Amino acid sequence: MDRAQKEKVVEELGQIFESSGVVVVAHYAGLTVAEMQDLRARMRAAGGSVRVAKNRLAKIALEGKPCASIASLLTGMTVLTYSEDPVAAAKVAEAFAKDNSKFEILGGAMGETALDRAGVKAVSDMPSREELIASIVGCIGAPASNIAGAIGAPASNIASILSTIEERAEAA
């Protein structure tokens, strides 16, 4: 890799570190190509990405970034999983680690907050952005459906009263 390519990689990594809601660092020694493709597919489905980069270049890219605290985790064969959603990458990484003992989560960062192994686990247990939006929409939608039911109920009650009166009038 020549100097221009290294500079491009450092710039790309800098963008990742700056724009990601969460970055998880893990060791992946011993994973097969198929297992790594599985991780990439899971991460892509969740809206995240996986990146393997030279630790030295990643450390250079981390300088001055909010998640610079993860520099100490970059030793050995490391892989970065990241997403804009502050929970998605941690969820996928945790689920993948359960299925693959060779995938060892070291820690990560959520903005300026450094996460150890337990911190990544705690973040993965939080609801995702989509789950939060769904619950908020459910809370907002419930009163509206109650109001619609309350507004519609008197009309149906009046209709049933009128039909009862009509039936009585016909019977008499």
mmCIF file of C-alpha atoms in Angstrom:
data_model
loop_
_atom_site.group_PDB
_atom_site.id
_atom_site.type_symbol
_atom_site.label_atom_id
_atom_site.label_comp_id
_atom_site.label_asym_id
_atom_site.label_seq_id
_atom_site.Cartn_x
_atom_site.Cartn_y
_atom_site.Cartn_z
ATOM 1 C CA MET A 1 0.000 0.000 0.000
ATOM 2 C CA ASP A 2 1.553 3.290 -1.037
ATOM 3 C CA ARG A 3 1.312 6.581 0.830
ATOM 4 C CA ALA A 4 -1.687 7.898 -1.164
ATOM 5 C CA GLN A 5 -3.675 4.745 -0.439
ATOM 6 C CA LYS A 6 -2.810 4.971 3.261
ATOM 7 C CA GLU A 7 -3.934 8.601 3.358
ATOM 8 C CA LYS A 8 -7.225 7.617 1.712
ATOM 9 C CA VAL A 9 -7.773 4.831 4.284
ATOM 10 C CA VAL A 10 -7.021 7.229 7.161
ATOM 11 C CA GLU A 11 -9.509 9.733 5.717
ATOM 12 C CA GLU A 12 -12.218 7.045 5.327
ATOM 13 C CA LEU A 13 -11.637 5.807 8.884
ATOM 14 C CA GLY A 14 -11.783 9.387 10.156
ATOM 15 C CA GLN A 15 -15.209 9.794 8.530
ATOM 16 C CA ILE A 16 -16.363 6.541 10.161
ATOM 17 C CA PHE A 17 -15.158 7.590 13.615
ATOM 18 C CA GLU A 18 -16.747 11.012 13.294
ATOM 19 C CA SER A 19 -20.174 10.040 11.929
ATOM 20 C CA SER A 20 -20.889 6.756 13.729
ATOM 21 C CA GLY A 21 -23.255 6.564 16.678
ATOM 22 C CA VAL A 22 -21.364 3.560 18.021
ATOM 23 C CA VAL A 23 -18.098 1.822 17.160
ATOM 24 C CA VAL A 24 -17.389 -1.667 18.505
ATOM 25 C CA VAL A 25 -13.878 -3.144 18.427
ATOM 26 C CA ALA A 26 -13.418 -6.915 18.415
ATOM 27 C CA HIS A 27 -10.811 -9.577 17.750
ATOM 28 C CA TYR A 28 -11.661 -11.870 14.875
ATOM 29 C CA ALA A 29 -8.688 -14.254 14.728
ATOM 30 C CA GLY A 30 -9.795 -17.666 13.456
ATOM 31 C CA LEU A 31 -13.016 -16.596 11.740
ATOM 32 C CA THR A 32 -13.543 -18.154 8.338
ATOM 33 C CA VAL A 33 -14.365 -16.093 5.266
ATOM 34 C CA ALA A 34 -17.943 -17.405 5.381
ATOM 35 C CA GLU A 35 -18.310 -16.344 9.030
ATOM 36 C CA MET A 36 -16.937 -12.895 8.228
ATOM 37 C CA GLN A 37 -19.383 -12.596 5.303
ATOM 38 C CA ASP A 38 -22.176 -13.595 7.678
ATOM 39 C CA LEU A 39 -21.133 -10.804 10.079
ATOM 40 C CA ARG A 40 -21.043 -8.285 7.218
ATOM 41 C CA ALA A 41 -24.497 -9.391 6.002
ATOM 42 C CA ARG A 42 -26.017 -9.140 9.487
ATOM 43 C CA MET A 43 -24.477 -5.725 10.000
ATOM 44 C CA ARG A 44 -25.639 -4.487 6.589
ATOM 45 C CA ALA A 45 -29.205 -5.675 7.349
ATOM 46 C CA ALA A 46 -29.149 -3.674 10.597
ATOM 47 C CA GLY A 47 -27.867 -0.535 8.863
ATOM 48 C CA GLY A 48 -24.277 -0.846 10.030
ATOM 49 C CA SER A 49 -20.929 -1.792 8.521
ATOM 50 C CA VAL A 50 -17.821 -3.834 9.239
ATOM 51 C CA ARG A 51 -14.310 -2.602 8.578
ATOM 52 C CA VAL A 52 -10.960 -4.307 8.952
ATOM 53 C CA ALA A 53 -8.076 -1.848 8.899
ATOM 54 C CA LYS A 54 -4.482 -1.685 9.992
ATOM 55 C CA ASN A 55 -4.364 -0.676 13.644
ATOM 56 C CA ARG A 56 -1.667 1.920 13.007
ATOM 57 C CA LEU A 57 -3.785 3.676 10.366
ATOM 58 C CA ALA A 58 -6.889 3.482 12.574
ATOM 59 C CA LYS A 59 -4.966 5.076 15.465
ATOM 60 C CA ILE A 60 -3.872 7.922 13.183
ATOM 61 C CA ALA A 61 -7.495 8.400 12.048
ATOM 62 C CA LEU A 62 -8.680 8.481 15.686
ATOM 63 C CA GLU A 63 -6.549 11.513 16.589
ATOM 64 C CA GLY A 64 -8.856 14.382 17.502
ATOM 65 C CA LYS A 65 -12.044 12.368 17.004
ATOM 66 C CA PRO A 66 -14.738 11.976 19.701
ATOM 67 C CA CYS A 67 -14.118 8.231 20.059
ATOM 68 C CA ALA A 68 -10.315 8.524 20.389
ATOM 69 C CA SER A 69 -10.557 6.495 23.618
ATOM 70 C CA ILE A 70 -10.739 3.227 21.643
ATOM 71 C CA ALA A 71 -7.149 3.592 20.416
ATOM 72 C CA SER A 72 -5.909 1.394 23.280
ATOM 73 C CA LEU A 73 -8.159 -1.458 22.059
ATOM 74 C CA LEU A 74 -6.512 -1.540 18.640
ATOM 75 C CA THR A 75 -4.006 -4.360 19.126
ATOM 76 C CA GLY A 76 -3.848 -7.664 17.301
ATOM 77 C CA MET A 77 -6.327 -8.704 14.638
ATOM 78 C CA THR A 78 -9.133 -6.187 15.183
ATOM 79 C CA VAL A 79 -12.322 -5.514 13.304
ATOM 80 C CA LEU A 80 -14.503 -2.421 13.642
ATOM 81 C CA THR A 81 -18.279 -2.675 13.550
ATOM 82 C CA TYR A 82 -20.108 0.628 13.424
ATOM 83 C CA SER A 83 -23.468 2.219 12.699
ATOM 84 C CA GLU A 84 -25.141 5.608 12.771
ATOM 85 C CA ASP A 85 -27.822 4.112 15.015
ATOM 86 C CA PRO A 86 -26.246 4.166 18.485
ATOM 87 C CA VAL A 87 -27.432 0.619 19.193
ATOM 88 C CA ALA A 88 -27.460 -1.380 15.927
ATOM 89 C CA ALA A 89 -23.750 -2.255 15.683
ATOM 90 C CA ALA A 90 -23.593 -3.305 19.346
ATOM 91 C CA LYS A 91 -26.694 -5.517 18.968
ATOM 92 C CA VAL A 92 -25.336 -7.289 15.890
ATOM 93 C CA ALA A 93 -21.855 -7.679 17.384
ATOM 94 C CA GLU A 94 -23.283 -9.196 20.595
ATOM 95 C CA ALA A 95 -25.528 -11.589 18.668
ATOM 96 C CA PHE A 96 -22.621 -12.623 16.433
ATOM 97 C CA ALA A 97 -20.328 -13.122 19.449
ATOM 98 C CA LYS A 98 -22.886 -15.524 20.967
ATOM 99 C CA ASP A 99 -22.797 -17.622 17.784
ATOM 100 C CA ASN A 100 -19.008 -17.450 17.255
ATOM 101 C CA SER A 101 -16.576 -17.912 20.123
ATOM 102 C CA LYS A 102 -13.702 -16.694 17.902
ATOM 103 C CA PHE A 103 -15.302 -13.241 17.712
ATOM 104 C CA GLU A 104 -14.253 -11.519 20.945
ATOM 105 C CA ILE A 105 -15.635 -8.060 21.677
ATOM 106 C CA LEU A 106 -13.029 -5.828 23.343
ATOM 107 C CA GLY A 107 -15.019 -2.635 23.826
ATOM 108 C CA GLY A 108 -15.973 0.417 21.855
ATOM 109 C CA ALA A 109 -17.159 3.981 21.932
ATOM 110 C CA MET A 110 -20.470 5.763 21.772
ATOM 111 C CA GLY A 111 -19.531 9.300 20.806
ATOM 112 C CA GLU A 112 -17.072 10.497 23.461
ATOM 113 C CA THR A 113 -18.122 7.756 25.880
ATOM 114 C CA ALA A 114 -15.692 4.836 26.052
ATOM 115 C CA LEU A 115 -17.307 1.429 26.425
ATOM 116 C CA ASP A 116 -15.715 -1.636 27.967
ATOM 117 C CA ARG A 117 -17.006 -5.148 27.260
ATOM 118 C CA ALA A 118 -19.874 -4.725 29.761
ATOM 119 C CA GLY A 119 -20.699 -1.316 28.286
ATOM 120 C CA VAL A 120 -21.113 -2.788 24.804
ATOM 121 C CA LYS A 121 -23.389 -5.463 26.284
ATOM 122 C CA ALA A 122 -25.462 -2.787 28.056
ATOM 123 C CA VAL A 123 -25.792 -0.752 24.844
ATOM 124 C CA SER A 124 -26.866 -3.867 22.922
ATOM 125 C CA ASP A 125 -29.682 -4.432 25.430
ATOM 126 C CA MET A 126 -31.133 -0.974 24.747
ATOM 127 C CA PRO A 127 -33.996 -0.661 22.234
ATOM 128 C CA SER A 128 -32.948 0.357 18.725
ATOM 129 C CA ARG A 129 -34.017 3.562 17.032
ATOM 130 C CA GLU A 130 -36.761 1.719 15.100
ATOM 131 C CA GLU A 131 -38.094 0.096 18.287
ATOM 132 C CA LEU A 132 -38.182 3.462 20.053
ATOM 133 C CA ILE A 133 -39.961 5.114 17.125
ATOM 134 C CA ALA A 134 -42.511 2.277 17.016
ATOM 135 C CA SER A 135 -43.262 2.609 20.733
ATOM 136 C CA ILE A 136 -43.581 6.405 20.470
ATOM 137 C CA VAL A 137 -45.906 6.097 17.476
ATOM 138 C CA GLY A 138 -47.922 3.512 19.414
ATOM 139 C CA CYS A 139 -48.245 5.919 22.353
ATOM 140 C CA ILE A 140 -49.253 8.768 20.065
ATOM 141 C CA GLY A 141 -51.640 6.601 18.021
ATOM 142 C CA ALA A 142 -53.445 5.064 21.002
ATOM 143 C CA PRO A 143 -55.185 8.277 22.159
ATOM 144 C CA ALA A 144 -56.213 9.030 18.562
ATOM 145 C CA SER A 145 -57.848 5.617 18.182
ATOM 146 C CA ASN A 146 -59.568 6.071 21.556
ATOM 147 C CA ILE A 147 -60.904 9.444 20.420
ATOM 148 C CA ALA A 148 -62.107 7.974 17.118
ATOM 149 C CA GLY A 149 -63.830 5.159 19.020
ATOM 150 C CA ALA A 150 -65.463 7.636 21.422
ATOM 151 C CA ILE A 151 -66.642 9.842 18.579
ATOM 152 C CA GLY A 152 -67.974 6.875 16.606
ATOM 153 C CA ALA A 153 -69.674 5.223 19.582
ATOM 154 C CA PRO A 154 -72.470 7.796 20.117
ATOM 155 C CA ALA A 155 -73.400 7.626 16.428
ATOM 156 C CA SER A 156 -73.737 3.835 16.575
ATOM 157 C CA ASN A 157 -75.698 4.121 19.825
ATOM 158 C CA ILE A 158 -78.107 6.631 18.234
ATOM 159 C CA ALA A 159 -78.506 4.371 15.202
ATOM 160 C CA SER A 160 -79.378 1.371 17.382
ATOM 161 C CA ILE A 161 -81.869 3.443 19.429
ATOM 162 C CA LEU A 162 -83.510 4.702 16.230
ATOM 163 C CA SER A 163 -83.792 1.183 14.827
ATOM 164 C CA THR A 164 -85.345 -0.024 18.111
ATOM 165 C CA ILE A 165 -87.893 2.844 18.027
ATOM 166 C CA GLU A 166 -88.639 2.043 14.380
ATOM 167 C CA GLU A 167 -89.206 -1.640 15.167
ATOM 168 C CA ARG A 168 -91.571 -0.727 18.019
ATOM 169 C CA ALA A 169 -93.507 1.654 15.774
ATOM 170 C CA GLU A 170 -93.926 -1.081 13.138
ATOM 171 C CA ALA A 171 -95.060 -3.595 15.758
ATOM 172 C CA ALA A 172 -97.760 -1.252 17.121
#
